[in-house]
mmCIF file of C-alpha atoms (C1' of nucleotides) in Angstrom:
data_model
loop_
_atom_site.group_PDB
_atom_site.id
_atom_site.type_symbol
_atom_site.label_atom_id
_atom_site.label_comp_id
_atom_site.label_asym_id
_atom_site.label_seq_id
_atom_site.Cartn_x
_atom_site.Cartn_y
_atom_site.Cartn_z
ATOM 1 C CA MET A 442 139.056 117.768 184.750
ATOM 2 C CA GLY A 443 140.716 115.469 187.139
ATOM 3 C CA ARG A 444 139.419 112.479 188.845
ATOM 4 C CA GLN A 445 136.683 112.840 191.372
ATOM 5 C CA PRO A 446 137.766 112.097 194.902
ATOM 6 C CA CYS A 447 136.833 108.628 196.054
ATOM 7 C CA CYS A 448 134.501 110.201 198.536
ATOM 8 C CA ASP A 449 133.390 113.505 199.863
ATOM 9 C CA LYS A 450 136.402 114.394 201.944
ATOM 10 C CA VAL A 451 134.825 117.305 203.743
ATOM 11 C CA GLY A 452 134.462 116.411 207.385
ATOM 12 C CA LEU A 453 136.019 113.027 206.955
ATOM 13 C CA LYS A 454 138.651 111.896 209.374
ATOM 14 C CA LYS A 455 142.134 110.911 208.326
ATOM 15 C CA GLY A 456 145.106 109.462 210.094
ATOM 16 C CA PRO A 457 145.415 106.704 212.634
ATOM 17 C CA TRP A 458 142.351 104.767 213.593
ATOM 18 C CA THR A 459 141.047 104.832 217.131
ATOM 19 C CA THR A 460 139.867 101.809 219.059
ATOM 20 C CA GLU A 461 136.359 103.168 218.870
ATOM 21 C CA GLU A 462 136.516 103.334 215.084
ATOM 22 C CA ASP A 463 138.023 99.861 214.881
ATOM 23 C CA LYS A 464 135.244 98.550 217.039
ATOM 24 C CA LYS A 465 132.586 100.123 214.855
ATOM 25 C CA LEU A 466 134.140 98.725 211.712
ATOM 26 C CA ILE A 467 134.619 95.240 213.109
ATOM 27 C CA ASP A 468 131.169 95.184 214.580
ATOM 28 C CA PHE A 469 129.609 96.285 211.340
ATOM 29 C CA ILE A 470 131.472 93.834 209.140
ATOM 30 C CA LEU A 471 130.931 90.928 211.479
ATOM 31 C CA SER A 472 127.224 91.666 211.543
ATOM 32 C CA ASN A 473 126.729 92.626 207.926
ATOM 33 C CA GLY A 474 129.648 91.262 206.000
ATOM 34 C CA GLN A 475 131.800 93.210 203.612
ATOM 35 C CA CYS A 476 129.334 95.171 201.575
ATOM 36 C CA CYS A 477 129.819 98.198 199.391
ATOM 37 C CA TRP A 478 132.774 100.008 200.879
ATOM 38 C CA ARG A 479 131.512 103.363 199.791
ATOM 39 C CA ALA A 480 128.317 102.968 201.747
ATOM 40 C CA LEU A 481 129.910 101.251 204.694
ATOM 41 C CA PRO A 482 131.195 104.279 206.620
ATOM 42 C CA LYS A 483 127.765 105.837 206.765
ATOM 43 C CA LEU A 484 126.078 102.596 207.697
ATOM 44 C CA ALA A 485 128.701 101.865 210.327
ATOM 45 C CA GLY A 486 128.639 105.395 211.701
ATOM 46 C CA LEU A 487 132.217 106.173 210.731
ATOM 47 C CA LEU A 488 133.576 109.500 209.562
ATOM 48 C CA ARG A 489 135.947 107.817 207.144
ATOM 49 C CA CYS A 490 135.942 107.233 203.436
ATOM 50 C CA GLY A 491 135.179 103.735 202.237
ATOM 51 C CA LYS A 492 138.650 103.307 200.960
ATOM 52 C CA SER A 493 140.123 103.969 204.357
ATOM 53 C CA CYS A 494 137.724 101.453 205.891
ATOM 54 C CA ARG A 495 138.639 98.807 203.351
ATOM 55 C CA LEU A 496 142.324 99.367 203.952
ATOM 56 C CA ARG A 497 141.945 99.246 207.703
ATOM 57 C CA TRP A 498 139.978 96.030 207.498
ATOM 58 C CA THR A 499 142.141 94.232 204.980
ATOM 59 C CA ASN A 500 145.458 95.315 206.403
ATOM 60 C CA TYR A 501 144.829 95.317 210.091
ATOM 61 C CA LEU A 502 141.492 94.096 211.387
ATOM 62 C CA ARG A 503 140.760 90.946 209.412
ATOM 63 C CA PRO A 504 140.661 88.134 211.948
ATOM 64 C CA ASP A 505 142.776 85.794 209.863
ATOM 65 C CA LEU A 506 145.767 88.086 209.773
ATOM 66 C CA LYS A 507 149.004 86.909 211.205
ATOM 67 C CA ARG A 508 150.960 89.387 213.176
ATOM 68 C CA GLY A 509 154.657 89.703 213.551
ATOM 69 C CA LEU A 510 157.614 89.199 211.312
ATOM 70 C CA LEU A 511 157.512 86.905 208.347
ATOM 71 C CA SER A 512 158.974 83.499 209.019
ATOM 72 C CA GLU A 513 162.080 82.427 207.162
ATOM 73 C CA TYR A 514 159.978 80.233 204.940
ATOM 74 C CA GLU A 515 157.551 83.022 204.160
ATOM 75 C CA GLU A 516 160.439 85.303 203.363
ATOM 76 C CA LYS A 517 161.870 82.779 200.923
ATOM 77 C CA MET A 518 158.482 82.453 199.319
ATOM 78 C CA VAL A 519 158.252 86.207 198.928
ATOM 79 C CA ILE A 520 161.657 86.305 197.258
ATOM 80 C CA ASP A 521 160.758 83.486 194.927
ATOM 81 C CA LEU A 522 157.380 84.937 194.062
ATOM 82 C CA HIS A 523 158.859 88.369 193.547
ATOM 83 C CA ALA A 524 161.327 86.870 191.097
ATOM 84 C CA GLN A 525 158.395 85.501 189.138
ATOM 85 C CA LEU A 526 155.788 88.210 189.583
ATOM 86 C CA GLY A 527 157.708 91.405 190.261
ATOM 87 C CA ASN A 528 156.084 94.062 192.410
ATOM 88 C CA ARG A 529 152.648 92.511 192.215
ATOM 89 C CA TRP A 530 152.252 92.471 195.936
ATOM 90 C CA SER A 531 148.662 91.401 196.017
ATOM 91 C CA LYS A 532 149.475 88.357 193.903
ATOM 92 C CA ILE A 533 152.375 87.554 196.163
ATOM 93 C CA ALA A 534 150.196 88.042 199.219
ATOM 94 C CA SER A 535 147.615 85.649 197.843
ATOM 95 C CA HIS A 536 150.209 82.894 198.191
ATOM 96 C CA LEU A 537 150.871 83.768 201.807
ATOM 97 C CA PRO A 538 147.717 83.281 203.812
ATOM 98 C CA GLY A 539 147.297 85.710 206.629
ATOM 99 C CA ARG A 540 149.664 88.215 205.102
ATOM 100 C CA THR A 541 148.619 91.398 203.336
ATOM 101 C CA ASP A 542 150.079 92.998 200.271
ATOM 102 C CA ASN A 543 150.932 96.038 202.343
ATOM 103 C CA GLU A 544 152.735 93.965 204.903
ATOM 104 C CA ILE A 545 154.725 92.098 202.290
ATOM 105 C CA LYS A 546 155.515 95.298 200.437
ATOM 106 C CA ASN A 547 156.738 96.920 203.618
ATOM 107 C CA HIS A 548 158.754 93.878 204.569
ATOM 108 C CA TRP A 549 160.286 93.747 201.128
ATOM 109 C CA ASN A 550 161.283 97.393 201.181
ATOM 110 C CA THR A 551 162.627 97.406 204.706
ATOM 111 C CA HIS A 552 164.178 93.983 205.139
ATOM 112 C CA ILE A 553 164.397 91.744 202.119
ATOM 113 C CA LYS A 554 165.840 94.327 199.759
ATOM 114 C CA LYS A 555 168.666 95.029 202.146
ATOM 115 C CA LYS A 556 169.202 91.358 202.819
ATOM 116 C CA LEU A 557 169.431 90.534 199.139
ATOM 117 C CA ARG A 558 171.833 93.366 198.465
ATOM 118 C CA LYS A 559 173.924 92.219 201.350
ATOM 119 C CA MET A 560 173.983 88.781 199.807
ATOM 120 C CA GLY A 561 175.033 90.168 196.474
ATOM 121 C CA ILE A 562 171.687 89.825 194.723
ATOM 122 C CA ASP A 563 170.011 92.614 192.867
ATOM 123 C CA PRO A 564 166.525 92.844 194.406
ATOM 124 C CA LEU A 565 165.099 94.099 191.140
ATOM 125 C CA THR A 566 166.415 91.472 188.774
ATOM 126 C CA HIS A 567 167.198 88.714 191.263
ATOM 127 C CA GLN A 568 170.490 88.314 189.456
ATOM 128 C CA PRO A 569 173.870 88.465 191.149
ATOM 129 C CA LEU A 570 175.140 91.985 191.514
ATOM 130 C CA PRO A 571 178.246 92.709 189.465
ATOM 131 C CA PRO A 572 181.249 91.771 191.558
ATOM 132 C CA PRO A 573 182.967 94.791 193.001
ATOM 133 C CA THR A 574 186.260 95.585 191.382
ATOM 134 C CA THR A 575 189.021 97.920 192.401
ATOM 135 C CA ALA A 576 188.164 100.188 189.495
ATOM 136 C CA GLN A 577 184.486 100.309 190.336
ATOM 137 C CA PRO A 578 183.391 101.357 193.768
ATOM 138 C CA PRO A 579 181.352 98.544 195.284
ATOM 139 C CA GLN A 580 177.639 99.052 195.655
ATOM 140 C CA ASN A 581 177.815 97.712 199.148
ATOM 141 C CA THR A 582 179.882 98.777 202.015
ATOM 142 C CA ALA A 583 183.225 97.125 202.521
ATOM 143 C CA GLU A 584 181.985 95.102 205.440
ATOM 144 C CA THR A 585 178.945 93.789 203.666
ATOM 145 C CA VAL A 586 180.998 92.855 200.636
ATOM 146 C CA ALA A 587 183.262 90.883 202.876
ATOM 147 C CA GLU A 588 180.239 88.959 204.109
ATOM 148 C CA GLN A 589 178.942 88.131 200.680
ATOM 149 C CA PRO A 590 178.772 84.469 199.887
ATOM 150 C CA PRO A 591 179.384 83.468 196.281
ATOM 151 C CA ALA A 592 176.615 84.373 193.907
ATOM 152 C CA ALA A 593 175.854 80.750 193.150
ATOM 153 C CA THR A 594 175.002 80.195 196.765
ATOM 154 C CA ASP A 595 172.689 83.149 196.729
ATOM 155 C CA ILE A 596 170.744 81.924 193.779
ATOM 156 C CA SER A 597 170.284 78.543 195.367
ATOM 157 C CA ILE A 598 167.862 80.156 197.746
ATOM 158 C CA GLN A 599 165.358 80.373 194.949
ATOM 159 C CA SER A 600 165.823 76.793 193.909
ATOM 160 C CA GLU A 601 164.991 75.629 197.401
ATOM 161 C CA LEU A 602 161.562 77.075 197.104
ATOM 162 C CA PRO A 603 158.633 74.969 196.072
ATOM 163 C CA ASP A 604 157.406 75.275 192.546
ATOM 164 C CA ASP A 605 154.982 78.138 192.624
ATOM 165 C CA ASP A 606 153.161 77.138 189.523
ATOM 166 C CA ASP A 607 150.706 74.922 191.252
ATOM 167 C CA ASP A 608 148.594 75.030 194.314
ATOM 168 C CA LYS A 609 151.210 73.776 196.686
ATOM 169 C CA THR A 610 151.707 77.235 198.016
ATOM 170 C CA LYS A 611 148.013 77.897 198.222
ATOM 171 C CA ILE A 612 147.059 76.601 201.562
ATOM 172 C CA PRO A 613 143.514 75.339 201.772
ATOM 173 C CA PHE A 614 141.604 77.343 204.293
ATOM 174 C CA GLY A 615 144.459 79.770 204.292
ATOM 175 C CA SER A 616 142.290 82.781 204.574
ATOM 176 C CA MET A 617 139.145 83.916 206.181
ATOM 177 C CA GLU A 618 136.296 83.313 203.870
ATOM 178 C CA LEU A 619 132.811 84.620 204.137
ATOM 179 C CA LEU A 620 130.377 82.125 202.817
ATOM 180 C CA HIS A 621 128.448 84.744 200.894
ATOM 181 C CA GLU A 622 131.000 85.365 198.219
ATOM 182 C CA ASP A 623 128.737 86.163 195.377
ATOM 183 C CA PHE A 624 126.293 88.690 196.625
ATOM 184 C CA CYS A 625 125.742 91.724 194.535
ATOM 185 C CA VAL A 626 126.828 95.110 195.689
ATOM 186 C CA ASP A 627 123.329 96.353 196.215
ATOM 187 C CA GLU A 628 122.532 93.605 198.624
ATOM 188 C CA ILE A 629 123.844 93.726 202.104
ATOM 189 C CA PRO A 630 124.112 90.144 203.161
ATOM 190 C CA VAL A 631 123.881 89.368 206.790
ATOM 191 C CA ILE A 632 126.874 87.330 207.858
ATOM 192 C CA GLU A 633 126.123 85.584 211.070
ATOM 193 C CA PRO A 634 128.992 84.708 213.376
ATOM 194 C CA HIS A 635 128.541 81.030 212.581
ATOM 195 C CA GLU A 636 129.096 81.770 208.898
ATOM 196 C CA ILE A 637 132.563 83.115 209.416
ATOM 197 C CA LEU A 638 135.330 80.749 208.536
ATOM 198 C CA LEU A 639 138.445 81.386 210.506
ATOM 199 C CA THR A 640 141.316 79.455 209.119
ATOM 200 C CA PHE A 641 144.925 78.632 209.657
ATOM 201 C CA ASP A 642 148.084 78.359 207.668
ATOM 202 C CA GLU A 643 150.113 75.245 208.003
ATOM 203 C CA ASN A 644 153.211 76.985 206.705
ATOM 204 C CA SER A 645 153.256 79.736 209.217
ATOM 205 C CA SER A 646 155.829 79.981 211.903
ATOM 206 C CA THR A 647 153.124 79.093 214.369
ATOM 207 C CA TYR A 648 151.752 76.029 212.618
ATOM 208 C CA PRO A 649 153.377 73.650 212.872
ATOM 209 C CA PRO A 650 154.798 74.809 216.157
ATOM 210 C CA PRO A 651 158.426 75.875 216.199
ATOM 211 C CA SER A 652 159.536 72.510 217.486
ATOM 212 C CA SER A 653 158.619 70.749 214.267
ATOM 213 C CA SER A 654 161.299 70.131 211.725
ATOM 214 C CA SER A 655 161.136 71.459 208.211
ATOM 215 C CA PRO A 656 158.971 74.467 207.508
ATOM 216 C CA SER A 657 158.025 72.989 204.179
ATOM 217 C CA SER A 658 156.986 69.755 205.797
ATOM 218 C CA SER A 659 153.548 68.734 204.761
ATOM 219 C CA SER A 660 152.773 67.089 208.029
ATOM 220 C CA SER A 661 149.635 68.247 209.683
ATOM 221 C CA PRO A 662 149.886 70.456 212.670
ATOM 222 C CA SER A 663 149.107 68.997 215.975
ATOM 223 C CA SER A 664 145.382 69.338 216.202
ATOM 224 C CA SER A 665 145.277 69.841 219.920
ATOM 225 C CA ASN A 666 147.904 72.568 219.834
ATOM 226 C CA MET A 667 146.317 74.176 216.853
ATOM 227 C CA LEU A 668 142.893 74.279 218.389
ATOM 228 C CA GLU A 669 144.300 75.559 221.611
ATOM 229 C CA ASP A 670 146.228 78.277 219.868
ATOM 230 C CA LEU A 671 143.403 79.283 217.634
ATOM 231 C CA ALA A 672 140.906 79.427 220.406
ATOM 232 C CA PHE A 673 143.083 81.946 222.120
ATOM 233 C CA SER A 674 144.436 83.644 219.038
ATOM 234 C CA PRO A 675 145.426 87.294 219.325
ATOM 235 C CA ALA A 676 142.965 88.255 216.627
ATOM 236 C CA LEU A 677 140.006 86.937 218.540
ATOM 237 C CA ASP A 678 141.225 88.374 221.763
ATOM 238 C CA TYR A 679 141.689 91.700 220.046
ATOM 239 C CA TYR A 680 138.045 91.722 219.050
ATOM 240 C CA TYR A 681 136.892 90.634 222.416
ATOM 241 C CA ASN A 682 138.975 93.276 224.102
ATOM 242 C CA ILE A 683 137.573 95.979 221.895
ATOM 243 C CA TRP A 684 134.059 94.860 222.529
ATOM 244 C CA GLU A 685 134.617 94.539 226.200
ATOM 245 C CA ASP A 686 136.326 97.902 226.479
ATOM 246 C CA ASP A 687 133.453 99.934 225.244
ATOM 247 C CA PHE A 688 130.429 97.729 225.217
ATOM 248 C CA SER A 689 130.724 96.484 228.734
ATOM 249 C CA GLY A 690 127.666 98.421 229.702
ATOM 250 C CA SER A 691 125.734 97.830 226.531
ATOM 251 C CA ASP A 692 123.244 95.146 225.808
ATOM 252 C CA LEU A 693 125.668 93.200 223.621
ATOM 253 C CA LEU A 694 126.061 89.678 224.844
ATOM 254 C CA ILE A 695 129.819 89.658 224.932
ATOM 255 C CA ASP A 696 130.371 86.386 226.729
ATOM 256 C CA SER A 697 127.883 84.451 224.735
ATOM 257 C CA ASP A 698 129.206 85.951 221.519
ATOM 258 C CA ARG A 699 132.681 84.943 222.489
ATOM 259 C CA GLU A 700 131.661 81.436 223.345
ATOM 260 C CA PHE A 701 129.499 81.137 220.295
ATOM 261 C CA ILE A 702 132.205 82.222 217.880
ATOM 262 C CA ARG A 703 134.850 80.150 219.587
ATOM 263 C CA ASP A 704 132.641 77.061 219.582
ATOM 264 C CA ASN A 705 131.863 77.584 215.957
ATOM 265 C CA ILE A 706 135.530 77.882 215.039
ATOM 266 C CA MET A 707 136.281 74.727 216.969
ATOM 267 C CA ASN A 708 133.498 72.852 215.203
ATOM 268 C CA GLN A 709 134.649 74.004 211.797
ATOM 269 C CA LEU A 710 138.213 73.046 212.510
ATOM 270 C CA LEU A 711 137.290 69.681 213.882
ATOM 271 C CA SER A 712 135.245 68.984 210.794
ATOM 272 C CA CYS A 713 138.261 69.827 208.661
ATOM 273 C CA LEU A 714 140.670 67.565 210.504
ATOM 274 C "C1'" DA B 506 169.489 113.306 229.860
ATOM 275 C "C1'" DA B 507 168.711 115.478 225.527
ATOM 276 C "C1'" DG B 508 168.860 116.000 220.799
ATOM 277 C "C1'" DG B 509 169.678 113.928 216.259
ATOM 278 C "C1'" DT B 510 169.147 110.288 213.028
ATOM 279 C "C1'" DG B 511 167.346 106.382 210.810
ATOM 280 C "C1'" DC B 512 163.998 102.727 210.584
ATOM 281 C "C1'" DC B 513 159.505 100.717 210.507
ATOM 282 C "C1'" DC B 514 154.929 100.363 209.181
ATOM 283 C "C1'" DA B 515 150.105 102.111 209.099
ATOM 284 C "C1'" DA B 516 147.775 104.949 206.242
ATOM 285 C "C1'" DC B 517 147.130 107.885 202.255
ATOM 286 C "C1'" DC B 518 147.129 109.021 197.260
ATOM 287 C "C1'" DG B 519 146.365 108.426 192.579
ATOM 288 C "C1'" DC B 520 145.882 105.376 188.822
ATOM 289 C "C1'" DG B 521 143.935 101.510 186.175
ATOM 290 C "C1'" DG B 522 140.548 98.033 185.456
ATOM 291 C "C1'" DA B 523 135.974 96.012 185.845
ATOM 292 C "C1'" DG B 524 131.205 96.468 185.723
ATOM 293 C "C1'" DC B 525 127.153 98.801 184.581
ATOM 294 C "C1'" DA B 526 123.753 101.963 182.413
ATOM 295 C "C1'" DA C 1385 131.018 103.010 172.250
ATOM 296 C "C1'" DT C 1386 131.052 106.019 175.990
ATOM 297 C "C1'" DG C 1387 131.033 107.789 180.501
ATOM 298 C "C1'" DC C 1388 130.460 106.992 185.233
ATOM 299 C "C1'" DT C 1389 131.148 104.584 189.680
ATOM 300 C "C1'" DC C 1390 133.509 101.679 192.518
ATOM 301 C "C1'" DC C 1391 137.174 98.686 193.933
ATOM 302 C "C1'" DG C 1392 141.825 97.110 194.231
ATOM 303 C "C1'" DC C 1393 146.601 97.835 193.559
ATOM 304 C "C1'" DG C 1394 151.233 99.788 193.925
ATOM 305 C "C1'" DG C 1395 153.927 103.752 195.231
ATOM 306 C "C1'" DT C 1396 154.702 107.046 198.663
ATOM 307 C "C1'" DT C 1397 154.420 109.549 202.997
ATOM 308 C "C1'" DG C 1398 154.960 110.768 207.699
ATOM 309 C "C1'" DG C 1399 154.363 109.793 212.690
ATOM 310 C "C1'" DG C 1400 156.222 107.146 216.236
ATOM 311 C "C1'" DC C 1401 159.780 104.586 218.011
ATOM 312 C "C1'" DA C 1402 164.507 102.868 218.905
ATOM 313 C "C1'" DC C 1403 169.085 103.634 218.687
ATOM 314 C "C1'" DC C 1404 173.164 106.521 218.597
ATOM 315 C "C1'" DT C 1405 176.058 110.373 219.857
#
DNA sequence: AAGGTGCCCAACCGCGGAGCA
DNA sequence: ATGCTCCGCGGTTGGGCACCT
């Protein structure tokens, strides 16, 4: 009995991805779109299982991913959403454009959990932790207990968050969308560079820029700054660097690709503004 | 400087659900 | 209705790094 492995693991590579593998995966998906993950490794010339490819793409290579720590606002959203949804990380991630479920899960386990405990909130129930008494040993260290604000203050964090029950937290164009959403698995749609929608998140720590006031402000980001930033976004540069590293001698038209994609992003953004 | 320890996060594993024949 | 395949999700692991002693 037992479940069949997701793929034939004999001869398949595991562990960290190399730049070469990243390049192959990116190149394949940008040329062909996200097709059947199981078939992708073979088609892309990768010695990986489809699952590994999907994970690498969704968690690390997708061009719309934000890098770096979650902003304070994002963190509050995660706490609020977790209170409503529990450990449904993918659902939570869907409210935070540019963030992956893995990233949020990791951030929750390494930062937010500790922070909440320190603040006297049970990260599981989102209720105030029982106050430490002399009879009961405190769950926190003495120094963290001393830093605890009253429980009522802690809970107010949640009430500051926007109501999640509508689309306010769903940022339009908050994720990269391929225009061919509804192709069947057997078809391998060709996604041309001009069909890729690269998008931004107005709630991120980058947009609006740090100088702007409230993170929940609905004001539009400065278009000139946004375009400037996007045009030179780390994600794009990452792709370009990969291509340039290993395809410098190939017949790929790196510069024209770069210009073409960048121009297309600019045009799409301008049409949205 | 060297070794030990803890943290972070990318990646893996296994399960459940959806879709299809 | 059943069994199979595939995808996506959540939990877990372990390598690399930073910090501490």
